[in-house]
PDB file of C-alpha atoms in Angstrom:
ATOM      1  CA  MET A  52     -48.336 -16.599  -1.974  1.00 53.00           C
ATOM      2  CA  GLY A  53     -49.957 -16.666  -5.410  1.00 80.00           C
ATOM      3  CA  GLU A  54     -48.042 -15.108  -8.253  1.00 94.00           C
ATOM      4  CA  ILE A  55     -50.702 -12.445  -8.906  1.00 96.00           C
ATOM      5  CA  GLY A  56     -50.708 -11.563  -5.214  1.00 96.00           C
ATOM      6  CA  LYS A  57     -46.921 -11.332  -5.138  1.00 97.00           C
ATOM      7  CA  ARG A  58     -46.864  -9.028  -8.150  1.00 97.00           C
ATOM      8  CA  LEU A  59     -49.738  -6.954  -6.778  1.00 98.00           C
ATOM      9  CA  LYS A  60     -47.727  -6.371  -3.603  1.00 98.00           C
ATOM     10  CA  GLU A  61     -44.644  -5.495  -5.685  1.00 97.00           C
ATOM     11  CA  GLU A  62     -46.660  -2.840  -7.518  1.00 97.00           C
ATOM     12  CA  ARG A  63     -48.046  -1.457  -4.238  1.00 98.00           C
ATOM     13  CA  VAL A  64     -44.552  -1.166  -2.790  1.00 98.00           C
ATOM     14  CA  ARG A  65     -43.150   0.264  -6.053  1.00 97.00           C
ATOM     15  CA  LEU A  66     -45.776   3.010  -5.942  1.00 98.00           C
ATOM     16  CA  HIS A  67     -45.200   3.658  -2.206  1.00 98.00           C
ATOM     17  CA  TYR A  68     -48.698   2.825  -0.950  1.00 98.00           C
ATOM     18  CA  THR A  69     -49.721   1.158   2.288  1.00 98.00           C
ATOM     19  CA  GLN A  70     -52.100  -1.783   2.186  1.00 98.00           C
ATOM     20  CA  ALA A  71     -54.813   0.458   3.648  1.00 98.00           C
ATOM     21  CA  ALA A  72     -54.346   3.117   0.957  1.00 98.00           C
ATOM     22  CA  PHE A  73     -54.287   0.550  -1.854  1.00 97.00           C
ATOM     23  CA  ALA A  74     -57.426  -1.083  -0.475  1.00 98.00           C
ATOM     24  CA  ALA A  75     -59.227   2.264  -0.300  1.00 98.00           C
ATOM     25  CA  ILE A  76     -58.285   3.134  -3.880  1.00 98.00           C
ATOM     26  CA  GLY A  77     -59.419  -0.304  -5.049  1.00 98.00           C
ATOM     27  CA  GLY A  78     -62.661  -0.042  -3.097  1.00 98.00           C
ATOM     28  CA  VAL A  79     -62.061  -3.019  -0.794  1.00 98.00           C
ATOM     29  CA  LEU A  80     -61.391  -3.523   2.901  1.00 98.00           C
ATOM     30  CA  VAL A  81     -57.790  -3.795   4.063  1.00 98.00           C
ATOM     31  CA  ASN A  82     -58.255  -7.455   5.018  1.00 98.00           C
ATOM     32  CA  ALA A  83     -59.272  -8.194   1.404  1.00 98.00           C
ATOM     33  CA  GLN A  84     -56.097  -6.441   0.230  1.00 98.00           C
ATOM     34  CA  GLY A  85     -54.042  -8.695   2.467  1.00 97.00           C
ATOM     35  CA  ARG A  86     -55.804 -11.774   1.123  1.00 98.00           C
ATOM     36  CA  TYR A  87     -55.118 -10.674  -2.455  1.00 98.00           C
ATOM     37  CA  GLU A  88     -51.430 -10.231  -1.681  1.00 97.00           C
ATOM     38  CA  ARG A  89     -51.217 -13.620   0.047  1.00 96.00           C
ATOM     39  CA  GLY A  90     -52.940 -15.335  -2.872  1.00 95.00           C
ATOM     40  CA  GLN A  91     -55.914 -16.371  -0.734  1.00 96.00           C
ATOM     41  CA  ARG A  92     -58.414 -14.425  -2.825  1.00 96.00           C
ATOM     42  CA  SER A  93     -58.501 -13.167  -6.414  1.00 95.00           C
ATOM     43  CA  PRO A  94     -59.130  -9.487  -7.170  1.00 97.00           C
ATOM     44  CA  ASN A  95     -62.024  -8.615  -9.450  1.00 97.00           C
ATOM     45  CA  ALA A  96     -61.935  -6.482 -12.596  1.00 97.00           C
ATOM     46  CA  LEU A  97     -63.390  -3.352 -10.951  1.00 98.00           C
ATOM     47  CA  TYR A  98     -60.685  -3.385  -8.261  1.00 98.00           C
ATOM     48  CA  LEU A  99     -57.961  -3.789 -10.898  1.00 98.00           C
ATOM     49  CA  ALA A 100     -59.445  -1.036 -13.065  1.00 97.00           C
ATOM     50  CA  ARG A 101     -59.376   1.361 -10.125  1.00 98.00           C
ATOM     51  CA  LEU A 102     -55.733   0.547  -9.457  1.00 98.00           C
ATOM     52  CA  SER A 103     -54.792   1.112 -13.080  1.00 96.00           C
ATOM     53  CA  GLY A 104     -55.786   4.744 -12.529  1.00 96.00           C
ATOM     54  CA  ILE A 105     -52.859   5.244 -10.131  1.00 97.00           C
ATOM     55  CA  GLY A 106     -50.259   3.647 -12.392  1.00 96.00           C
ATOM     56  CA  VAL A 107     -50.419  -0.028 -11.474  1.00 97.00           C
ATOM     57  CA  ASP A 108     -49.051  -2.079 -14.383  1.00 96.00           C
ATOM     58  CA  LEU A 109     -51.944  -4.516 -14.813  1.00 96.00           C
ATOM     59  CA  GLU A 110     -50.149  -6.422 -17.554  1.00 95.00           C
ATOM     60  CA  TYR A 111     -47.390  -7.178 -15.066  1.00 96.00           C
ATOM     61  CA  VAL A 112     -49.787  -8.083 -12.248  1.00 97.00           C
ATOM     62  CA  LEU A 113     -51.758 -10.484 -14.419  1.00 95.00           C
ATOM     63  CA  THR A 114     -49.048 -11.978 -16.645  1.00 95.00           C
ATOM     64  CA  GLY A 115     -45.663 -11.248 -15.108  1.00 94.00           C
ATOM     65  CA  ARG A 116     -44.584  -9.220 -18.149  1.00 93.00           C
ATOM     66  CA  ARG A 117     -44.003  -5.488 -17.850  1.00 89.00           C
ATOM     67  CA  HIS A 118     -46.069  -3.266 -20.115  1.00 75.00           C
ATOM     68  CA  GLN A 119     -43.941  -1.797 -22.878  1.00 76.00           C
ATOM     69  CA  LYS A 120     -44.860   1.642 -24.117  1.00 71.00           C
ATOM     70  CA  ILE A 121     -44.879   2.002 -27.883  1.00 68.00           C
ATOM     71  CA  LEU A 122     -43.198   5.185 -29.065  1.00 65.00           C
TER      72      LEU A 122
END
């Protein structure tokens, strides 16, 4: 599994979404979601932007570092 796919799945599970729900929010089919999570396909920017709207930490997904809020 690719690292981005692994972290994408971690975020999905952290936010309590099914693959089908995550796929729908991201605007892709559920089989594409599975391929992203297995590292067989790379998500595009529009998909990631849609997921950021539900609280997905894109910095973590893309880099492995958690986003730190500045107070």
